[in-house]
N, CA, C and O atoms as a MOPAC input file, in Angstrom:
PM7 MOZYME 1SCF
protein

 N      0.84700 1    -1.18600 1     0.00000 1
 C      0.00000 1     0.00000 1     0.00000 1
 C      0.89100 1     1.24700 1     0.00000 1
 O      1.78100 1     1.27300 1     0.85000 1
 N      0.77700 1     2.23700 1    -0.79900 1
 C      1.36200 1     3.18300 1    -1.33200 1
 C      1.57100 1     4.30000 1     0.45300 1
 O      0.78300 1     4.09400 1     1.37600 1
 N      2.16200 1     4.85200 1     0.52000 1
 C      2.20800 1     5.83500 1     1.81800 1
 C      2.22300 1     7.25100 1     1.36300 1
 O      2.81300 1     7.40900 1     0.29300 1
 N      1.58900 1     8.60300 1     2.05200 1
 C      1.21400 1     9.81900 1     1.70200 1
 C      2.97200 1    10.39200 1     1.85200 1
 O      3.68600 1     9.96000 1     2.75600 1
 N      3.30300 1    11.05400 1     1.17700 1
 C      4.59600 1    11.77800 1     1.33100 1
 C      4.64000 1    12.45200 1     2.22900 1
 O      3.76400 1    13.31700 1     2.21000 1
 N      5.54300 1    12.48200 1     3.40100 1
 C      5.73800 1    13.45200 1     3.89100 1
 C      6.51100 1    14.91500 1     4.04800 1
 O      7.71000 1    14.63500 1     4.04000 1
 N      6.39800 1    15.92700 1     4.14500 1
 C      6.65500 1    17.26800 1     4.11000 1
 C      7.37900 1    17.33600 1     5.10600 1
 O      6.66900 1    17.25600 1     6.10800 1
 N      9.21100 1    17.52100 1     5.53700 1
 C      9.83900 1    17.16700 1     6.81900 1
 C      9.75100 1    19.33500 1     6.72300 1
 O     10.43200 1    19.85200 1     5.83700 1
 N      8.80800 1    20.39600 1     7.78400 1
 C      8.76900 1    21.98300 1     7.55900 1
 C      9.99100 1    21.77800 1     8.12000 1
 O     10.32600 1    20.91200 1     8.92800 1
 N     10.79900 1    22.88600 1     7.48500 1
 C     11.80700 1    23.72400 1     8.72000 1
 C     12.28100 1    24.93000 1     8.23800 1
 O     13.44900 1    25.31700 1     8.26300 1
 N     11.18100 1    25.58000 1     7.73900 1
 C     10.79000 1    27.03900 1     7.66200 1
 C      9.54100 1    27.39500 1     7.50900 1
 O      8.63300 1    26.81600 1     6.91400 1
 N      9.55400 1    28.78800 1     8.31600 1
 C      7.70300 1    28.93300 1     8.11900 1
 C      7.51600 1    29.42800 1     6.05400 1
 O      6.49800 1    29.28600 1     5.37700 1
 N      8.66200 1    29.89600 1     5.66300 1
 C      8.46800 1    30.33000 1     4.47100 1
 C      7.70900 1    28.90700 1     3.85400 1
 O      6.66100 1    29.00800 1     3.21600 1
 N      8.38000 1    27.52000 1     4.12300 1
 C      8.02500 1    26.13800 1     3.89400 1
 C      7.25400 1    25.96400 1     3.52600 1
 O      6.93600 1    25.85300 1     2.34200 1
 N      6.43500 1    25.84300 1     4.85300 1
 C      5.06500 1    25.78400 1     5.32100 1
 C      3.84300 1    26.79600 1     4.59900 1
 O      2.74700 1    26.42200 1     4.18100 1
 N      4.38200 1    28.13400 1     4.59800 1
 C      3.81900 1    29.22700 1     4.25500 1
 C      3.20400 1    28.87000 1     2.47700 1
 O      2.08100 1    29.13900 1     2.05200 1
 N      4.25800 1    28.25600 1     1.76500 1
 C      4.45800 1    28.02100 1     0.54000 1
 C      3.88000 1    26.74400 1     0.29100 1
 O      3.33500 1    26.53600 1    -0.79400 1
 N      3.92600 1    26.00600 1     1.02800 1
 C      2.88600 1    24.39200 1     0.73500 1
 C      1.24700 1    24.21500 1     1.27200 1
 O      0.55000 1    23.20400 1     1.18700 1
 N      0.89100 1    25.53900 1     1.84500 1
 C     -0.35500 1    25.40700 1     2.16200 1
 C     -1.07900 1    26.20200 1     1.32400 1
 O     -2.27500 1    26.01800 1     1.09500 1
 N     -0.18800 1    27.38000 1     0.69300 1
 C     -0.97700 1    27.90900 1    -0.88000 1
 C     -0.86800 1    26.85200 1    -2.22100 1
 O     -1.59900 1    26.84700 1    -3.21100 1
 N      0.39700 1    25.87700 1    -1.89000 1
 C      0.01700 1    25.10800 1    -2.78000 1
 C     -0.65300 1    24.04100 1    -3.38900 1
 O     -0.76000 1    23.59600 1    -4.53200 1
 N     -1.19800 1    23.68100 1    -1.92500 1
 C     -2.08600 1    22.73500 1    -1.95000 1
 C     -3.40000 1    22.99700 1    -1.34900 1
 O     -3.55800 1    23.65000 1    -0.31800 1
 N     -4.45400 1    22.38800 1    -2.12900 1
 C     -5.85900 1    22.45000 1    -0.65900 1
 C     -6.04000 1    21.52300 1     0.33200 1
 O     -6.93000 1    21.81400 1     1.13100 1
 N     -5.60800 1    20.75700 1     0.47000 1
 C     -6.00600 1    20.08900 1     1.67200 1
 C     -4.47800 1    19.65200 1     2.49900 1
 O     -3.67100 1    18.98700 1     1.85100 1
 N     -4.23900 1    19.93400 1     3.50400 1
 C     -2.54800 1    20.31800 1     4.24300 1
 C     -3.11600 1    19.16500 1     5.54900 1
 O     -4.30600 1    19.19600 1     5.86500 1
 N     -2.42700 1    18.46100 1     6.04400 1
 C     -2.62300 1    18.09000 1     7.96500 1
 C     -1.13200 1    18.02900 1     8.43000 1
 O     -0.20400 1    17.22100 1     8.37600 1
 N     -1.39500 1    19.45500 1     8.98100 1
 C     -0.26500 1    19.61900 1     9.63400 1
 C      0.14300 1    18.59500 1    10.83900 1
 O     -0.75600 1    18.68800 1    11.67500 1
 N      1.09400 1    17.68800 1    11.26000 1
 C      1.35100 1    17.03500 1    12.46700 1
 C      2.29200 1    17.81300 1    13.08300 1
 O      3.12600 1    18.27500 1    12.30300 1
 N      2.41300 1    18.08200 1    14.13900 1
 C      3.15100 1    18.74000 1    15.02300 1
 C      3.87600 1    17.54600 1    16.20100 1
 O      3.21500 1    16.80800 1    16.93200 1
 N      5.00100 1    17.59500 1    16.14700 1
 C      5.63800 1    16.52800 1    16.72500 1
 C      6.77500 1    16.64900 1    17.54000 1
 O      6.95300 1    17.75800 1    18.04400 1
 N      7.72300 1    15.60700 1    17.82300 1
 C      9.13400 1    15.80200 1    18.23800 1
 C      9.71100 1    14.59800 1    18.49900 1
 O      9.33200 1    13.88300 1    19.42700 1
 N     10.63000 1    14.30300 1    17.72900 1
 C     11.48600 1    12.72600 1    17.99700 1
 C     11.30000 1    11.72600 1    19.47600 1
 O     11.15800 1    10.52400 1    19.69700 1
 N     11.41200 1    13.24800 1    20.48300 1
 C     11.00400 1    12.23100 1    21.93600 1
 C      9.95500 1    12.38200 1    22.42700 1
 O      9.76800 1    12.42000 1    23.64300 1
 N      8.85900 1    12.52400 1    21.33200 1
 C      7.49100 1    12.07800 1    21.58400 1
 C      7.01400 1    10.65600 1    21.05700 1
 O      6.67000 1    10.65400 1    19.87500 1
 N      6.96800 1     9.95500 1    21.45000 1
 C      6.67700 1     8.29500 1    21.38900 1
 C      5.51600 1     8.23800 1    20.77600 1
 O      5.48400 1     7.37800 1    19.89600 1
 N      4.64200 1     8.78500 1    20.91000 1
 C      2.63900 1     9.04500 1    20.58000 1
 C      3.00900 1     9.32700 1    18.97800 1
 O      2.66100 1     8.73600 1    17.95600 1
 N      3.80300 1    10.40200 1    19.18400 1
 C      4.24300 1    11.14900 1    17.40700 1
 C      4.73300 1    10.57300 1    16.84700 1
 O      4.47400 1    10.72800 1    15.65400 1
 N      5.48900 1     9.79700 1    17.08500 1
 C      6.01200 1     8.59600 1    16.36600 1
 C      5.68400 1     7.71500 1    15.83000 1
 O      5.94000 1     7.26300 1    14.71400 1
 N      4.60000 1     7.17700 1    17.24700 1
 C      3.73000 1     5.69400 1    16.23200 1
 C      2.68700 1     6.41900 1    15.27000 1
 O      2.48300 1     6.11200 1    14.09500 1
 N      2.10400 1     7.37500 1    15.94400 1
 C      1.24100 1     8.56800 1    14.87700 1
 C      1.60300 1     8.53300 1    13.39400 1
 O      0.76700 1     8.11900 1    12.59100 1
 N      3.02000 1     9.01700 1    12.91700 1
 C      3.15500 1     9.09900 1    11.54100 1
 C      3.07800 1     8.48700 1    10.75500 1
 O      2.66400 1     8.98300 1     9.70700 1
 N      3.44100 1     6.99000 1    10.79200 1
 C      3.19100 1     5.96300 1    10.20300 1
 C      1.41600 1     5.50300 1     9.85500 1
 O      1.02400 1     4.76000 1     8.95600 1
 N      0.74800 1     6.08600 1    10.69300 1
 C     -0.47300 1     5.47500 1    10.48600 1
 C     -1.32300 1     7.16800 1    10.14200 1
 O     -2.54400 1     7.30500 1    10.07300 1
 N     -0.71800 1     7.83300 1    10.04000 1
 C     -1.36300 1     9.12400 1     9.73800 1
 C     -0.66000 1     9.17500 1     8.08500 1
 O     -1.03900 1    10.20700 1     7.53100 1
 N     -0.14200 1     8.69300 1     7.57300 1
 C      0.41800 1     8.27600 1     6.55500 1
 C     -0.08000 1     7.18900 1     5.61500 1
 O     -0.15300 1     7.13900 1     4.38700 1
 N     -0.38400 1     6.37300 1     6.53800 1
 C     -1.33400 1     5.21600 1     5.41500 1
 C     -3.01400 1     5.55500 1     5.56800 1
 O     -3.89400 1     5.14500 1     4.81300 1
 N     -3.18000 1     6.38900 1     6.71900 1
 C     -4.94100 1     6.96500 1     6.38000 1
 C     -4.53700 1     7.81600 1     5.31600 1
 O     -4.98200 1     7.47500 1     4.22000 1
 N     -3.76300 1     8.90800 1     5.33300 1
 C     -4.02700 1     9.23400 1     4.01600 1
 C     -4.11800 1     8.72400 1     2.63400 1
 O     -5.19100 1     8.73200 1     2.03000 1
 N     -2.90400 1     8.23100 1     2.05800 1
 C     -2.84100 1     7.72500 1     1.19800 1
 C     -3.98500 1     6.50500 1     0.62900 1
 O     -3.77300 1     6.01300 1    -0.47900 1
 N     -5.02200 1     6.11500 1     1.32200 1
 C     -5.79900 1     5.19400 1     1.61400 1
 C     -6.87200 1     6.23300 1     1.22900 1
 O     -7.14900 1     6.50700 1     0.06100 1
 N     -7.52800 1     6.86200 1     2.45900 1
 C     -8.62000 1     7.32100 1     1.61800 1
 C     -8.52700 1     8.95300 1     1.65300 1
 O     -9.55100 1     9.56500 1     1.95400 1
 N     -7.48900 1     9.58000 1     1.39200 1
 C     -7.27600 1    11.25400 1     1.40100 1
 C     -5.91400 1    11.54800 1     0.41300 1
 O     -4.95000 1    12.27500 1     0.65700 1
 N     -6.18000 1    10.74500 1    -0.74700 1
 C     -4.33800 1    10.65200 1    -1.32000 1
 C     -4.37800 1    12.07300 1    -2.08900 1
 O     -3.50100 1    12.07500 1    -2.95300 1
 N     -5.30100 1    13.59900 1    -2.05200 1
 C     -4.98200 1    14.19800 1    -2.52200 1
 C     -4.45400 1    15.24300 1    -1.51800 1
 O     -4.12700 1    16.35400 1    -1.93700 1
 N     -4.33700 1    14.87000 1     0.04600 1
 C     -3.95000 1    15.86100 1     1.20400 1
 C     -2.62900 1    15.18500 1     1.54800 1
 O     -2.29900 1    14.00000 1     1.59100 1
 N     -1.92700 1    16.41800 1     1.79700 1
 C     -0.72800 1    16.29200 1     1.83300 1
 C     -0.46600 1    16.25400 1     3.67100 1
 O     -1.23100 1    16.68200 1     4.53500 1
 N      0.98100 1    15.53900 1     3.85900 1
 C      0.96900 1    15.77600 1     5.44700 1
 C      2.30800 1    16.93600 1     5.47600 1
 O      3.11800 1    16.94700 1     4.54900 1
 N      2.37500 1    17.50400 1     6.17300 1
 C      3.50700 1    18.27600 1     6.25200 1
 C      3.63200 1    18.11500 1     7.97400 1
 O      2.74300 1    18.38300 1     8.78200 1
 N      5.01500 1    17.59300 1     8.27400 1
 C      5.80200 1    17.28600 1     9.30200 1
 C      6.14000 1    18.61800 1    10.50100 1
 O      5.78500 1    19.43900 1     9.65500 1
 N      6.41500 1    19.28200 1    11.40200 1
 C      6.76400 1    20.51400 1    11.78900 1
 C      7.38200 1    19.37800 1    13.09900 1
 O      6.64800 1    18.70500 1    13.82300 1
 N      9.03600 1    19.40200 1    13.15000 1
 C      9.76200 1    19.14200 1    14.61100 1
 C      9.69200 1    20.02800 1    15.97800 1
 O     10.81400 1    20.43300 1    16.28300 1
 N      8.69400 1    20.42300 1    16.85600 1
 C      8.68600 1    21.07700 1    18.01500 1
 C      9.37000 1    21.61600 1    18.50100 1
 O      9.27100 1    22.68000 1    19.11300 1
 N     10.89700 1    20.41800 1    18.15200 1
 C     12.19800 1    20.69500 1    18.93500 1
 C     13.02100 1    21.47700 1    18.32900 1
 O     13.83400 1    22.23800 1    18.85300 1
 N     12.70900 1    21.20200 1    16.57800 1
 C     13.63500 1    22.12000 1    15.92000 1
 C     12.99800 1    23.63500 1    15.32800 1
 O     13.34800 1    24.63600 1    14.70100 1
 N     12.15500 1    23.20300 1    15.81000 1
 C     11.20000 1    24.61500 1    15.09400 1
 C     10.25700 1    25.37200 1    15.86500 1
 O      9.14100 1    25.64300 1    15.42200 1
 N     10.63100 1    25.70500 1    16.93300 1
 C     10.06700 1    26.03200 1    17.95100 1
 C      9.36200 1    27.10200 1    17.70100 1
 O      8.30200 1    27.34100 1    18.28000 1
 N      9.88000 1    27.84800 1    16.81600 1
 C      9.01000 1    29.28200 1    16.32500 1
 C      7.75700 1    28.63800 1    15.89400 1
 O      6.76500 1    28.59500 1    16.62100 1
 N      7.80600 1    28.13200 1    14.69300 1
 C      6.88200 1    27.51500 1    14.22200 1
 C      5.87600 1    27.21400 1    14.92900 1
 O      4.91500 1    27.97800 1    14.83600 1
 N      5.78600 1    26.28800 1    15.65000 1
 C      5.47000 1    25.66500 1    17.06200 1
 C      4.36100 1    26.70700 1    17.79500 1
 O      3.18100 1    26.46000 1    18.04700 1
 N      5.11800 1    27.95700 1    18.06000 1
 C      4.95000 1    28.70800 1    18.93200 1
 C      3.55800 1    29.29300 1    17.90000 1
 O      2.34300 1    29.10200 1    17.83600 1
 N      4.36400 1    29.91400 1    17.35100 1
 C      3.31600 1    30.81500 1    16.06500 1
 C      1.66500 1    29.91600 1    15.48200 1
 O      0.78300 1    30.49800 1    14.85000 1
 N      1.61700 1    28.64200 1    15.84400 1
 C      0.08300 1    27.92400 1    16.04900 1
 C     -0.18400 1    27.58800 1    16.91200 1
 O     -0.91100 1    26.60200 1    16.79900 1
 N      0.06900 1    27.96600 1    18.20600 1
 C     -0.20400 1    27.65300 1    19.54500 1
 C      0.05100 1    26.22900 1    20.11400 1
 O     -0.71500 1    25.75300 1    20.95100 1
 N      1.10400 1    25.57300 1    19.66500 1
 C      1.47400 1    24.55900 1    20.00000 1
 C      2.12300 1    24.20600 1    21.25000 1
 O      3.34700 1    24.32900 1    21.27200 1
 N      1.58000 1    23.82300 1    22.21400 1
 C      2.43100 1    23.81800 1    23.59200 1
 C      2.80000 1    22.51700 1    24.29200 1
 O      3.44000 1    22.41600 1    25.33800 1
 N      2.25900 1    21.47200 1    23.49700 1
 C      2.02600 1    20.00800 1    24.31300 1
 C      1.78300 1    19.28000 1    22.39000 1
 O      1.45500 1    19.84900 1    21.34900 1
 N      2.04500 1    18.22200 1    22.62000 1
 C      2.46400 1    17.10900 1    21.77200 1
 C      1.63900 1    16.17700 1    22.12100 1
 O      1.42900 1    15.81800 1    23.27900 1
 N      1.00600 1    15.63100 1    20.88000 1
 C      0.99100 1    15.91300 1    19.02600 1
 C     -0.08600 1    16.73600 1    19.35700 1
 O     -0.60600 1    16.86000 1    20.46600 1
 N     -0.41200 1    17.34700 1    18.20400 1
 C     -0.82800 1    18.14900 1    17.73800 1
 C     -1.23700 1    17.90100 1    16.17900 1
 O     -0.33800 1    18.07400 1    15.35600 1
 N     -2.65400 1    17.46900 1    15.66200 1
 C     -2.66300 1    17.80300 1    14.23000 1
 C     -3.74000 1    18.73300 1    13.75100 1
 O     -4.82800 1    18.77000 1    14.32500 1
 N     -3.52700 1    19.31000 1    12.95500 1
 C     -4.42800 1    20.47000 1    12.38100 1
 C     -4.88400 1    20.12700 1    10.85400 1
 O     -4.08600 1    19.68100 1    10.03000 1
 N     -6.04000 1    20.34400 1    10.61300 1
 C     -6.19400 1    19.54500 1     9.17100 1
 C     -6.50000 1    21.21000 1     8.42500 1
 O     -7.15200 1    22.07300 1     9.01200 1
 N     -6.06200 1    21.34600 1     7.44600 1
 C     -5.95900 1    22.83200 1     6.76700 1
 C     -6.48000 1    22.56900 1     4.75600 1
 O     -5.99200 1    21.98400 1     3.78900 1
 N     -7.58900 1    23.33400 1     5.01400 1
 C     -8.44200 1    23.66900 1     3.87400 1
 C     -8.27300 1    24.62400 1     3.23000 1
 O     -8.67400 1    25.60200 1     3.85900 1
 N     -7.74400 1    24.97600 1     1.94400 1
 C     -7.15000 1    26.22300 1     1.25800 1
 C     -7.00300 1    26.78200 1     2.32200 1
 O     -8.02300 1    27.24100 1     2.83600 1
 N     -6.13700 1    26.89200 1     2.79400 1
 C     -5.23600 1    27.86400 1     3.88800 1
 C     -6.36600 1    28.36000 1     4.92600 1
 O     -6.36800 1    29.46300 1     5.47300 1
 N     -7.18200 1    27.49700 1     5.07100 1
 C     -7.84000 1    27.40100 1     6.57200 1
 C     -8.02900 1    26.34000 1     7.92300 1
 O     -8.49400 1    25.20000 1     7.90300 1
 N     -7.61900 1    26.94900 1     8.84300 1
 C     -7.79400 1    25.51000 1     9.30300 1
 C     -9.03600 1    24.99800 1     9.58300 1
 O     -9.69600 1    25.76500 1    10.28300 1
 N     -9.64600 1    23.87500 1     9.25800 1
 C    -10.55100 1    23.32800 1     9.79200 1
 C    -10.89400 1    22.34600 1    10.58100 1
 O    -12.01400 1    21.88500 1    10.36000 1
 N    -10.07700 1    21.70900 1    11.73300 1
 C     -9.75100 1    20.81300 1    12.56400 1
 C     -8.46600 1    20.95300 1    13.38200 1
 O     -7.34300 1    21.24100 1    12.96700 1
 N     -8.85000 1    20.69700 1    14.58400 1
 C     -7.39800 1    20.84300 1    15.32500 1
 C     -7.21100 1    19.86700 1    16.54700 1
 O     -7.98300 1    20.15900 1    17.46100 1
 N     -6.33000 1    18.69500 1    16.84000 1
 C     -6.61900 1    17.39800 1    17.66000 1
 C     -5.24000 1    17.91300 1    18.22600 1
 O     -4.34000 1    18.42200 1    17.55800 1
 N     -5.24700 1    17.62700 1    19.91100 1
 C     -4.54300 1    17.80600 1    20.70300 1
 C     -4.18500 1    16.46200 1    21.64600 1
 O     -5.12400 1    16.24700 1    22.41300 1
 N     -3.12500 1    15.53000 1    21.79900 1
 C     -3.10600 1    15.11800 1    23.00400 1
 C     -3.38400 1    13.75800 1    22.85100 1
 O     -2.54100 1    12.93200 1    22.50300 1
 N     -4.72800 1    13.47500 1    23.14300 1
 C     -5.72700 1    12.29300 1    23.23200 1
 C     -6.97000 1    12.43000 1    22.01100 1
 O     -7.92000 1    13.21200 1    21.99600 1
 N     -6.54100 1    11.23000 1    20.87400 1
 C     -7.51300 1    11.86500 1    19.85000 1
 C     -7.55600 1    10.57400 1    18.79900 1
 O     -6.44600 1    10.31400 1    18.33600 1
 N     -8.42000 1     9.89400 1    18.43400 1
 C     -8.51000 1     8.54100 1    18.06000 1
 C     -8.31400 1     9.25100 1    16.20500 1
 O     -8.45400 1    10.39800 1    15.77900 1
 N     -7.84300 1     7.59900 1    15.31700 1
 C     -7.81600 1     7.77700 1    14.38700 1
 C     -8.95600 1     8.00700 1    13.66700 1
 O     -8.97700 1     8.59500 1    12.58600 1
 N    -10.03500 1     7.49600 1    14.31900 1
 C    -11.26800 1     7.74100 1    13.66800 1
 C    -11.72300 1     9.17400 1    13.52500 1
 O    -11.95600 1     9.80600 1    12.49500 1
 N    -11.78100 1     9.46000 1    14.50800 1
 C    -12.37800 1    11.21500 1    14.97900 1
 C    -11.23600 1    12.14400 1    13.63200 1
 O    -11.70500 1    13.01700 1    12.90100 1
 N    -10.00900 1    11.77400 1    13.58400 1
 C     -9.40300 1    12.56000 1    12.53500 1
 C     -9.87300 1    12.07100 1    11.43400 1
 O    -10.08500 1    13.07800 1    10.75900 1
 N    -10.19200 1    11.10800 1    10.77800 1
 C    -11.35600 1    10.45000 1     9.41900 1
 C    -12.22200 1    11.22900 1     9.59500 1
 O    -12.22900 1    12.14000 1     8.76700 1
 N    -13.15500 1    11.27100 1    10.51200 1
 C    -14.41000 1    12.15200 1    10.42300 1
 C    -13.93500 1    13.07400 1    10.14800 1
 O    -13.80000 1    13.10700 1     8.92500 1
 N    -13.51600 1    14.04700 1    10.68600 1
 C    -13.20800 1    15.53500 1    10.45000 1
 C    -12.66800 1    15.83600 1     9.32100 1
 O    -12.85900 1    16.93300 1     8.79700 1
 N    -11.68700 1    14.61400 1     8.62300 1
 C    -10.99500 1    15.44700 1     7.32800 1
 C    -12.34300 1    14.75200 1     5.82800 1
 O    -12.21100 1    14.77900 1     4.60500 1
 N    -13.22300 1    14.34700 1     6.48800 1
 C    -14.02500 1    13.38600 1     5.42300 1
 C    -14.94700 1    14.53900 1     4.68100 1
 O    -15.00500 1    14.65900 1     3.45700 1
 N    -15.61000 1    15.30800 1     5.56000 1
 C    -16.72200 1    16.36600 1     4.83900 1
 C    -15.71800 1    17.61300 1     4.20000 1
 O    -16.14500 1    17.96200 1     3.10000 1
 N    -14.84900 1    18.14700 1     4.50100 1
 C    -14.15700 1    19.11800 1     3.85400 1
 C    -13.10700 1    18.37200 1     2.75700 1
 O    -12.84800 1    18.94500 1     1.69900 1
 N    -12.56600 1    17.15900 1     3.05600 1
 C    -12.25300 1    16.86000 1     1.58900 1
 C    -13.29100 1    16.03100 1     0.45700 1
 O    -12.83600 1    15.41300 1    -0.50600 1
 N    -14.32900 1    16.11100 1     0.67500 1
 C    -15.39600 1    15.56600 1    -0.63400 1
 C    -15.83000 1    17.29900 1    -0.66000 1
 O    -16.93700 1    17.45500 1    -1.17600 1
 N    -15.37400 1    18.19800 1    -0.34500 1
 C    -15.52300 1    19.66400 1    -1.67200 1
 C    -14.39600 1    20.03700 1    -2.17700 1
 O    -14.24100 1    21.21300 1    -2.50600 1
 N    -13.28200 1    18.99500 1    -2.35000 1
 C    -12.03800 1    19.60000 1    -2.53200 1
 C    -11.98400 1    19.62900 1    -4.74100 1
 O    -12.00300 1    18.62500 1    -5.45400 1
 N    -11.94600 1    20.49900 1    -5.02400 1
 C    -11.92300 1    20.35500 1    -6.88500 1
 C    -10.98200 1    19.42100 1    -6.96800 1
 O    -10.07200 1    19.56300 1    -6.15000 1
 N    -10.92000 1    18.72700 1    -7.51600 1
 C    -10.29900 1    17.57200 1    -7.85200 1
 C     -9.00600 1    18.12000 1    -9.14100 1
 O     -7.84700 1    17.70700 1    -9.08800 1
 N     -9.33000 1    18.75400 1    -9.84800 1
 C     -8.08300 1    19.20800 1   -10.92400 1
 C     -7.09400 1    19.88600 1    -9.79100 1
 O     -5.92400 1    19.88800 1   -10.17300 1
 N     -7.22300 1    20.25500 1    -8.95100 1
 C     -5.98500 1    21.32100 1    -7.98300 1
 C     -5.56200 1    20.23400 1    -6.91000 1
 O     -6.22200 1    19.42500 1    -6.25700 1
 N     -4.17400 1    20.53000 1    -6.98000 1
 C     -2.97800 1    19.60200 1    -6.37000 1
 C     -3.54800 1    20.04400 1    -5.10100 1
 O     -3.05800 1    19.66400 1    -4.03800 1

């Protein structure tokens, strides 16, 4: 089974530049010695590619990008934000099942135009 690419940010210009380029973004917010974030990517990676293969994941390290971090109110780990032409429309903190992130990215990506990356 094919896996969603991941986006490793480490600039907000990055970030800034891959969420105009795409419509549908889920940002994960993470950090190597977060254990949760870890097993997270792998399976936040095959939900996409499975049934969301036109949303992209883009990666942001906590540890290395603390601005970043800071600048979406990130204070505690993981963190994912699901982002709709440069809006966010979902935001999971902490304690947050794989399902509940399916639901949430399911109704905003069936309006996504299908010709735009």
């Amino acid at each position: 089974m094919p896996n969603a690419q991941i986006h490793t940010i480490e600039t907000s210009e990055q970030l800034d530049a891959l969420l105009k380029q795409y419509a549908a973004v889920l940002l994960l917010f993470g950090a190597p010695s977060c254990g949760v974030c870890q097993a997270l990517k792998p399976q936040i990676t095959d939900l996409l590619a499975r049934e969301f293969p036109q949303m992209v994941l883009a990666y942001i390290d906590c540890e290395a990008q603390g601005e970043i971090a800071a600048s979406y109110h990130v204070f505690s780990l993981p963190v994912v934000e699901t982002v709709f032409y440069g809006k966010s429309f979902g935001r999971f903190s902490k304690v947050f099942s794989l399902g509940e992130l399916k639901g949430a990215i399911a109704r905003p990506y069936g309006l996504i135009d299908e010709n735009q990356p």
